mmCIF file of C-alpha atoms and ligand atoms in Angstrom:
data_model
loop_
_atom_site.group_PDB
_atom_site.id
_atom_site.type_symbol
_atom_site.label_atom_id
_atom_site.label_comp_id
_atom_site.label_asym_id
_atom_site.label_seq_id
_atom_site.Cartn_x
_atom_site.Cartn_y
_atom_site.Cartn_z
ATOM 1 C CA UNK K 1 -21.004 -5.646 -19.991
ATOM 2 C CA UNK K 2 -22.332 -2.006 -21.377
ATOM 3 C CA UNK K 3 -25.189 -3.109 -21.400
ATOM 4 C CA UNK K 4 -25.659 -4.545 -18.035
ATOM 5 C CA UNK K 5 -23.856 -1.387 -16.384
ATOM 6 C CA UNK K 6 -26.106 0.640 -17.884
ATOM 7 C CA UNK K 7 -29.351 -1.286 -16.602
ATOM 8 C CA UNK K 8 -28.259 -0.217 -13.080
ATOM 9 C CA UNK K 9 -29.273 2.558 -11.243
ATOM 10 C CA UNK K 10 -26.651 5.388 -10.761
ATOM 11 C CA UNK K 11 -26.257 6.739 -7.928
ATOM 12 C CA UNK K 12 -24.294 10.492 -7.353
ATOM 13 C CA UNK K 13 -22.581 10.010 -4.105
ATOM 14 C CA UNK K 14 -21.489 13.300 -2.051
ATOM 15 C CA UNK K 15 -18.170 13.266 0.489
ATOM 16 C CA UNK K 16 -18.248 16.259 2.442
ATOM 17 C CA UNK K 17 -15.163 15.258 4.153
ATOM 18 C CA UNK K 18 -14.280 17.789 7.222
ATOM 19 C CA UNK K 19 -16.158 20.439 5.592
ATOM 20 C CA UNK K 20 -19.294 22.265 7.027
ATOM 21 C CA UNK K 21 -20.864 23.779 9.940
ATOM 22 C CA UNK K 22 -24.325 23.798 10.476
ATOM 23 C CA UNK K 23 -24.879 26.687 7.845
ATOM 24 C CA UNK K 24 -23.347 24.789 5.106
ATOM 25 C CA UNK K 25 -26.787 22.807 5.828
ATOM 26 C CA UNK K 26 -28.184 25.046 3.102
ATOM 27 C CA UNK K 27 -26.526 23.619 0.778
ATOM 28 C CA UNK K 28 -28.233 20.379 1.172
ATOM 29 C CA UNK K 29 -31.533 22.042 1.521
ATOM 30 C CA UNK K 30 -31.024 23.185 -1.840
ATOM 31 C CA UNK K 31 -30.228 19.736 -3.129
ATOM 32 C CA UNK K 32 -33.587 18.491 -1.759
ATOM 33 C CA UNK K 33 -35.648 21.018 -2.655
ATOM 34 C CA UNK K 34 -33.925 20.829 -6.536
ATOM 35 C CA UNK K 35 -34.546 17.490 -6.788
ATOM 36 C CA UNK K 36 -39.023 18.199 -5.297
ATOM 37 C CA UNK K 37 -38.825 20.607 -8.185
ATOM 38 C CA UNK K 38 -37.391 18.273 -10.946
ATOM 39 C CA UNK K 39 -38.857 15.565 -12.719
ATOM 40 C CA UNK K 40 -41.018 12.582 -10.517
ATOM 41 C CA UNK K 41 -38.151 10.137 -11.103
ATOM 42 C CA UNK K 42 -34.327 12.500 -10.957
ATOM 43 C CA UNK K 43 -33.160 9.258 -12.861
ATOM 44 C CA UNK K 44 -30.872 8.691 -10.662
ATOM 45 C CA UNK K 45 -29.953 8.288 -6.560
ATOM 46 C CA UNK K 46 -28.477 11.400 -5.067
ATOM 47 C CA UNK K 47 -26.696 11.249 -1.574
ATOM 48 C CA UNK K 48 -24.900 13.447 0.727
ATOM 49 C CA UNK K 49 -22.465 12.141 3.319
ATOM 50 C CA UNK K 50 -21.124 15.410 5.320
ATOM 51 C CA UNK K 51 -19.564 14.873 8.156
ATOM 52 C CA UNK K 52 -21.136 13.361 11.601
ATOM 53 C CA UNK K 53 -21.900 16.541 13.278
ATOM 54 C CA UNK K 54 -23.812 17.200 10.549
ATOM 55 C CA UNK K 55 -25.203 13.713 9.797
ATOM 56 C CA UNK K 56 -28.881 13.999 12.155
ATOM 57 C CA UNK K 57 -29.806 17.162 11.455
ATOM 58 C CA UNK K 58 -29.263 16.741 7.569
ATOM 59 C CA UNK K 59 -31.125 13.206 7.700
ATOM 60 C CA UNK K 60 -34.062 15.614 9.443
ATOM 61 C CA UNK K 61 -34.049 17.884 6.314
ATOM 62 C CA UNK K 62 -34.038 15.364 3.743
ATOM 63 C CA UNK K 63 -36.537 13.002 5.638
ATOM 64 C CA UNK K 64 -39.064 12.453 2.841
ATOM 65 C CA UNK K 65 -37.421 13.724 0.299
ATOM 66 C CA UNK K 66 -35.528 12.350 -2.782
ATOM 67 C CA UNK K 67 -32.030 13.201 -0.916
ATOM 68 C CA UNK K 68 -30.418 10.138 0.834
ATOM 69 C CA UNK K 69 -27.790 10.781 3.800
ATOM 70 C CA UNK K 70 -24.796 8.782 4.187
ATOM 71 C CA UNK K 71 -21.931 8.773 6.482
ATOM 72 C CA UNK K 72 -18.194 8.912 6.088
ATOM 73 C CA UNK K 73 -16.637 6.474 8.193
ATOM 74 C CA UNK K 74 -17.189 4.002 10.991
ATOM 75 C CA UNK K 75 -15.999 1.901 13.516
ATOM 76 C CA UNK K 76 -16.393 -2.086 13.192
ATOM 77 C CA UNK K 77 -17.767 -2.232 16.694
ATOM 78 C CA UNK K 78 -21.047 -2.338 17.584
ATOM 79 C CA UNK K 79 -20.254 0.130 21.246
ATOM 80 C CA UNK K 80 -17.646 0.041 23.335
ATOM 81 C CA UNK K 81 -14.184 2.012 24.742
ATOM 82 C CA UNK K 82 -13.364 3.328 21.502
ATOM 83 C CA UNK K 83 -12.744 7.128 22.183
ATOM 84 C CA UNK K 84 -13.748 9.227 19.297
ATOM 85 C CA UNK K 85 -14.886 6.420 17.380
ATOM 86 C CA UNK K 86 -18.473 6.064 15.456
ATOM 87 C CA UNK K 87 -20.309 2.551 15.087
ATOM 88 C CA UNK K 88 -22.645 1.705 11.925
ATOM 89 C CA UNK K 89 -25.321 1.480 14.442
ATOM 90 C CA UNK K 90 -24.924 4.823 15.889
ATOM 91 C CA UNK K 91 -24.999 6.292 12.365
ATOM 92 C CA UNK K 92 -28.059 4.288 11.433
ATOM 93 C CA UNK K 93 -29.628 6.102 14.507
ATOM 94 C CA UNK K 94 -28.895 9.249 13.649
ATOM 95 C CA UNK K 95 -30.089 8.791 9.713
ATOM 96 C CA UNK K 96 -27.506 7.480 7.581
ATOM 97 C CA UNK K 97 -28.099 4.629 5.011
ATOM 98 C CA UNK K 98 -24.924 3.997 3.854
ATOM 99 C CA UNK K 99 -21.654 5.006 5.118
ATOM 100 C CA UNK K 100 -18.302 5.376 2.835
ATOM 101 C CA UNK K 101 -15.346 2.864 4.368
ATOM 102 C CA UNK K 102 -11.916 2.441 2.865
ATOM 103 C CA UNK K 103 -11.640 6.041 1.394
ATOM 104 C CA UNK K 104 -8.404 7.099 0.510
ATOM 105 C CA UNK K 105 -8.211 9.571 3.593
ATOM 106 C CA UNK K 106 -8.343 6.924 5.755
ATOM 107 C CA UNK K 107 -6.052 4.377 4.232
ATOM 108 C CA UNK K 108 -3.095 7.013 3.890
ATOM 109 C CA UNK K 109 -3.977 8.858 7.009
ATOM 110 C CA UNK K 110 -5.016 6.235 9.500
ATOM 111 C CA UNK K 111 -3.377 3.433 8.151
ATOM 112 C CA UNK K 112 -5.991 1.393 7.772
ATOM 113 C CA UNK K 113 -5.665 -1.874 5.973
ATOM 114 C CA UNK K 114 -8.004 -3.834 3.621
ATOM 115 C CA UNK K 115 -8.865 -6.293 6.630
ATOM 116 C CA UNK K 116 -9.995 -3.334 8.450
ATOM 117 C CA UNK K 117 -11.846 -1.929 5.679
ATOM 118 C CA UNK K 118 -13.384 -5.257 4.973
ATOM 119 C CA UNK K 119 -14.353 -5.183 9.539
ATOM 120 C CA UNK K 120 -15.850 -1.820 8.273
ATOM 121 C CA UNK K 121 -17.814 -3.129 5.607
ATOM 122 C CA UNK K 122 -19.503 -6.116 7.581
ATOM 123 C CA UNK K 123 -20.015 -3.666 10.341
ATOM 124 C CA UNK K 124 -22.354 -1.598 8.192
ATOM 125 C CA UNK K 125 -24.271 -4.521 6.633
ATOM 126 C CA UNK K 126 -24.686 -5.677 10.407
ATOM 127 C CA UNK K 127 -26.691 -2.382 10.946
ATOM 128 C CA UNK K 128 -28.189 -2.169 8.174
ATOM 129 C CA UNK K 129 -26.345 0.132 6.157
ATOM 130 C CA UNK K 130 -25.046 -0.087 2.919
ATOM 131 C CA UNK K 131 -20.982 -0.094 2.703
ATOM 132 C CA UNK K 132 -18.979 2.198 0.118
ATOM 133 C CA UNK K 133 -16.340 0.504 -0.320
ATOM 134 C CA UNK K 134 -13.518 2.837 -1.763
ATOM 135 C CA UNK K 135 -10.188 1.429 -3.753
ATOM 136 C CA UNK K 136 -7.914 3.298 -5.623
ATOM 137 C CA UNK K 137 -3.905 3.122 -6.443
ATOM 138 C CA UNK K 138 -1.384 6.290 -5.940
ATOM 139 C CA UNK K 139 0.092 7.733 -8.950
ATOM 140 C CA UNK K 140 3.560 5.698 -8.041
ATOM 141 C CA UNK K 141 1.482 1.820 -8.105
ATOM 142 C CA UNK K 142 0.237 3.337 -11.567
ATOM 143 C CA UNK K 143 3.266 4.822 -13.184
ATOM 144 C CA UNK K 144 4.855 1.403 -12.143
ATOM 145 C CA UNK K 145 2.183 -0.605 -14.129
ATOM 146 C CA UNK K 146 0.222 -2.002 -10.965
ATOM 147 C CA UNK K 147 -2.795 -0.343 -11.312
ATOM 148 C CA UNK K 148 -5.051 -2.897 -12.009
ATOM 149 C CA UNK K 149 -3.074 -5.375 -9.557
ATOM 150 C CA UNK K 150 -3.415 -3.041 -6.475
ATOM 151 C CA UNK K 151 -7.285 -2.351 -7.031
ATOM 152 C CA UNK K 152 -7.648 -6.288 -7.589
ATOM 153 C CA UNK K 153 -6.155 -6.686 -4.040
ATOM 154 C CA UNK K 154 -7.796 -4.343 -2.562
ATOM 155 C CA UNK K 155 -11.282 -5.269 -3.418
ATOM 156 C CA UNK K 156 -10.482 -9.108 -2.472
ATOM 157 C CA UNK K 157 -9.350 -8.181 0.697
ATOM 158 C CA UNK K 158 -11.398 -5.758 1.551
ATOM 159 C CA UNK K 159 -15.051 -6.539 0.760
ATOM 160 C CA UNK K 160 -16.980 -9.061 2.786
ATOM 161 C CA UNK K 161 -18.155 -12.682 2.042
ATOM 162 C CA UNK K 162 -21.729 -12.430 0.627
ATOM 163 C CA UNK K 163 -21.867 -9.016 0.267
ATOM 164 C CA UNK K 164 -25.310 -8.169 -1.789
ATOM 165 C CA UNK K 165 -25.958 -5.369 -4.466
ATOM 166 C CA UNK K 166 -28.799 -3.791 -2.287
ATOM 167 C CA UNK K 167 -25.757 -3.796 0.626
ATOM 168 C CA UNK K 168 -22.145 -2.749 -1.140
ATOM 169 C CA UNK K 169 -21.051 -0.223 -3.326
ATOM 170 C CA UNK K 170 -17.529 -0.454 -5.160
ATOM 171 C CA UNK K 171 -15.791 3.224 -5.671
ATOM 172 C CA UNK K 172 -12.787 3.578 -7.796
ATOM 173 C CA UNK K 173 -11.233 6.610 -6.710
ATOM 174 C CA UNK K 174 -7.589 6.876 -7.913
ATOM 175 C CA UNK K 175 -5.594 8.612 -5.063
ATOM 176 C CA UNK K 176 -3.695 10.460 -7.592
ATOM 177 C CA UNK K 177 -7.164 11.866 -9.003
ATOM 178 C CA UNK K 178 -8.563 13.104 -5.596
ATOM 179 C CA UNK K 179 -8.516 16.627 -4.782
ATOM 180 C CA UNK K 180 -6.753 17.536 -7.515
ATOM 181 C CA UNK K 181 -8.010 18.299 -10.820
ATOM 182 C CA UNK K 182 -6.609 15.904 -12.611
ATOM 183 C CA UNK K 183 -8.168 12.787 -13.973
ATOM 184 C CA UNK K 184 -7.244 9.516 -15.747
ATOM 185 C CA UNK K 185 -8.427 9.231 -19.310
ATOM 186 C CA UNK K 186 -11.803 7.333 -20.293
ATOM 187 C CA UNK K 187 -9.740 4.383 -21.377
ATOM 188 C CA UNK K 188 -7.825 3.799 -18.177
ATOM 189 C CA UNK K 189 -10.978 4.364 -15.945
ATOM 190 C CA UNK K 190 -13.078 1.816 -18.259
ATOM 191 C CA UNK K 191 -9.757 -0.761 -17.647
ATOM 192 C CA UNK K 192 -10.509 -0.350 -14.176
ATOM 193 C CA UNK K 193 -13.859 -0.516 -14.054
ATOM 194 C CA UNK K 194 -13.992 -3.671 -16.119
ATOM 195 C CA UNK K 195 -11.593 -5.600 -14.112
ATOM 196 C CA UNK K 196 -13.586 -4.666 -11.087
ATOM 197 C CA UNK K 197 -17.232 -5.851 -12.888
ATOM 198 C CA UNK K 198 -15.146 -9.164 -13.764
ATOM 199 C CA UNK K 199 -13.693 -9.853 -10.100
ATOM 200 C CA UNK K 200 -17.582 -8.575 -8.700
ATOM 201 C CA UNK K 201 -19.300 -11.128 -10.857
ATOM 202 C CA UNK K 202 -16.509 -13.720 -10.823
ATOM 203 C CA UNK K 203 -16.970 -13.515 -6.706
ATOM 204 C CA UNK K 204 -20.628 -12.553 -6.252
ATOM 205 C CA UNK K 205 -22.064 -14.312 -9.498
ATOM 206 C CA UNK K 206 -24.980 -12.214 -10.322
ATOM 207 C CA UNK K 207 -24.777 -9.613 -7.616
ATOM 208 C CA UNK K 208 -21.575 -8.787 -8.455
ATOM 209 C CA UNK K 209 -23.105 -8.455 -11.895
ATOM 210 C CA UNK K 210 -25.782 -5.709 -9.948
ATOM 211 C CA UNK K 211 -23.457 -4.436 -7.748
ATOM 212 C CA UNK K 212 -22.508 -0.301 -8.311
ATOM 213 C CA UNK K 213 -19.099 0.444 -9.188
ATOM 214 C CA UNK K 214 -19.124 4.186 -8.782
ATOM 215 C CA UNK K 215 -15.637 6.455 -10.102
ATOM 216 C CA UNK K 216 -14.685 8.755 -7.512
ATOM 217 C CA UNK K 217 -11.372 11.424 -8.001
ATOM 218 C CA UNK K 218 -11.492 15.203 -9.453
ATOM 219 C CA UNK K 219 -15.547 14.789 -10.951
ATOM 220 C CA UNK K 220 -17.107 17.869 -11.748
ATOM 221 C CA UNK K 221 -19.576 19.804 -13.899
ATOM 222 C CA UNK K 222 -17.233 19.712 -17.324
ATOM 223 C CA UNK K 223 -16.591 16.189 -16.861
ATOM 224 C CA UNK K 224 -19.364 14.521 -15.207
ATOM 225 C CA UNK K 225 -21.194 13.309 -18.608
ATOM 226 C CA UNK K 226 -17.791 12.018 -20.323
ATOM 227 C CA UNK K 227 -16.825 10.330 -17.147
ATOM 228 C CA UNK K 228 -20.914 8.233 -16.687
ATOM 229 C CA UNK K 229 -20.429 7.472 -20.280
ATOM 230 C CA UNK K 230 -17.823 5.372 -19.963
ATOM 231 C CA UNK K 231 -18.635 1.258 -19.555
ATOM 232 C CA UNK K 232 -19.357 -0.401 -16.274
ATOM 233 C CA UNK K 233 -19.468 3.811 -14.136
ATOM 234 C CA UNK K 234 -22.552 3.278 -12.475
ATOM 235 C CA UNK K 235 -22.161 6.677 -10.312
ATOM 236 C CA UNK K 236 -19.608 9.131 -8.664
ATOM 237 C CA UNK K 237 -18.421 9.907 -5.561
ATOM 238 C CA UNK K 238 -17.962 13.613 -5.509
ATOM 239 C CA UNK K 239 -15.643 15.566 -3.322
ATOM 240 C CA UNK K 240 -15.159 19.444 -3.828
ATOM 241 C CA UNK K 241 -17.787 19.888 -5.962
ATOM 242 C CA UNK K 242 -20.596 18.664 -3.795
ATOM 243 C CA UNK K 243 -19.746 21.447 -1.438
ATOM 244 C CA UNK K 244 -21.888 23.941 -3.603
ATOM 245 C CA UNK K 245 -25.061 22.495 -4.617
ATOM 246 C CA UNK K 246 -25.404 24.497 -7.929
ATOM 247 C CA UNK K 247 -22.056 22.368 -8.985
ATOM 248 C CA UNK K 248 -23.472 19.267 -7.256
ATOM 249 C CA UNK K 249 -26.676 19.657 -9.104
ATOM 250 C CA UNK K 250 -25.453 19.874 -12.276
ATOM 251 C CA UNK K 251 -23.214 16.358 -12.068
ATOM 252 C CA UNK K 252 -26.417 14.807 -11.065
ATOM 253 C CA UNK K 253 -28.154 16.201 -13.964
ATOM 254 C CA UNK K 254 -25.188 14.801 -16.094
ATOM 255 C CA UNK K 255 -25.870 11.153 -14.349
ATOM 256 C CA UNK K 256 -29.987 11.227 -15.036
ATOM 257 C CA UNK K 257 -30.653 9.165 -17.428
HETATM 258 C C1 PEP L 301 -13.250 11.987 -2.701
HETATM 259 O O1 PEP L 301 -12.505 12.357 -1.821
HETATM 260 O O2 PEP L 301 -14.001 11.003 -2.510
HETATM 261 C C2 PEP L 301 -13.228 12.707 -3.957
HETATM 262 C C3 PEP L 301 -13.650 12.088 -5.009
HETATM 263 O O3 PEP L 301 -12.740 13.988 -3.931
HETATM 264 P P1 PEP L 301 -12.690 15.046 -5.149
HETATM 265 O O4 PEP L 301 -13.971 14.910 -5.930
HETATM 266 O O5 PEP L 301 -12.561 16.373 -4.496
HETATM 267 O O6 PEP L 301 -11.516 14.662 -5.976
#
C-alpha cells in the first residue's frame, strides 16, 4: 500500500477559513510567484481555498500559474432561495476547482450530517469541481476506542456513488488535532489512513486505490515531513499555517518529492 500511496501526486491543500481581507491577497501572490521561481515541476499540487470574498480575485492572480484556488464550502443546489448560501456552480464561475465539504467547522457548527456532506459532494462533481471530503473523530469518539469506527461511517455515508480520483479527495482531519497544536502520533494517523485506503479501494476498486487521502489537523513547518512520510498521506490540508506564505511554503517544500 506504501508503495501505491506514494505513486500519487500530493497535493498541499490551504483552508483559509474566515480569515483575510483583500490585503491578505499578498500572501497568495507570494505563493505563486514562489512556486514561478522554483523548480519546472514543485513536485507537488499546491492550493489555496480562502474564503469566498476572496475566491475571484485570488483565481485572477493565480490564473496561469502553478497555484490552484479552491473553495470552502457549498450549497448542494444548483440556484435558488437559499439566503447566504453558495452553489458549486457559482464557485466554478468565480475560479475555484475544488471546494472543501464536510470540514469539521461545519459538522460541529452547522450541524451538518454525512447525507448532507455526501449532497455537497455530488453537488461539486455536478459542476465540475473536485470535492474535499473532510472526516475526522473528536478526542471523546477516540479516547473511547471509536476512532476508526466513526471515520469508517463517515466516509460511507458521506461520499458519493462513483466518485472518481480526478473528482474526490479524502481528508483526515482529527477534530481534536485542528487548531490546536497538538497532533496524533505517526502510528495512529497511518491506522487511519490505512483503513480509509482499504474502504476507498474496497468501494471504488482502483480509484479508490488513486484516490488522495490528505491528513489535515495542527500541520506545520516542524512536522510537515514526519507527517507525508507516513503510509497512504498523500497531502495536507493546512489551516493556520497557510495564513503566512513563508510557513505555507515551507510545508510544501516538505511534500515535493
Ligand atoms: C483545518 O481546519 O482544516 C486545519 C487543518 O486547521 P489547522 O491546520 O489550523 O489545525
Amino acid at each position: 500500500m506504501a508503495e501505491a500511496a506514494r505513486s500519487i501526486r500530493p497535493l498541499v491543500a490551504g483552508n483559509w477559513k474566515m480569515n483575510g481581507l483583500k490585503a491578505q491577497l499578498a500572501e497568495a501572490m507570494a505563493v505563486r510567484d514562489a512556486l514561478a521561481a522554483g523548480p519546472a515541476d514543485p513536485g507537488t499540487d499546491v492550493m489555496i481555498c480562502p474564503p469566498v470574498t476572496l475566491l475571484a480575485a485570488m483565481a485572477e492572480l493565480a490564473a496561469g500559474s502553478k497555484l490552484q484556488v479552491g473553495a470552502e464550502d457549498c450549497h448542494w443546489e444548483m440556484s435558488g432561495a437559499f439566503t447566504g448560501d453558495i452553489s458549486a456552480e457559482m464557485l466554478k464561475d468565480a475560479g475555484a476547482r475544488a471546494v472543501i465539504v464536510g470540514h469539521s467547522e461545519r459538522r460541529g457548527g452547522h450541524g451538518e450530517r454525512d447525507c448532507i456532506v455526501q449532497r455537497k459532494a455530488k453537488a461539486a462533481h455536478r459542476a465540475g469541481l473536485t470535492a474535499i471530503v473532510c472526516v475526522g473523530e473528536t478526542l471523546g469518539e477516540r479516547r473511547a476506542g471509536l476512532a476508526l469506527e466513526v471515520v469508517g461511517r463517515q466516509l460511507a455515508g458521506s461520499l458519493p456513488d462513483g466518485a472518481r480520483a480526478a473528482d474526490t479527495i479524502v481528508a483526515y482531519e482529527p477534530v481534536w488535532a485542528i487548531g490546536t497544536g497538538v497532533t496524533p502520533t505517526s502510528g495512529e494517523v497511518g491506522e487511519v489512513h490505512g483503513a480509509i485506503r482499504r474502504a476507498l479501494s474496497q468501494r471504488f476498486g482502483a480509484e479508490g486505490e488513486a484516490m488522495r487521502i490528505l491528513y489535515g489537523g495542527s500541520v506545520k513547518p516542524a512536522n510537515a515531513a514526519e507527517i507525508f512520510a507516513i503510509n497512504d498521506v498523500d497531502g495536507a490540508l493546512v489551516g493556520g499555517a497557510s495564513l503566512k506564505a513563508t510557513d505555507f511554503l515551507a510545508i510544501v517544500a516538505a511534500y515535493a518529492h
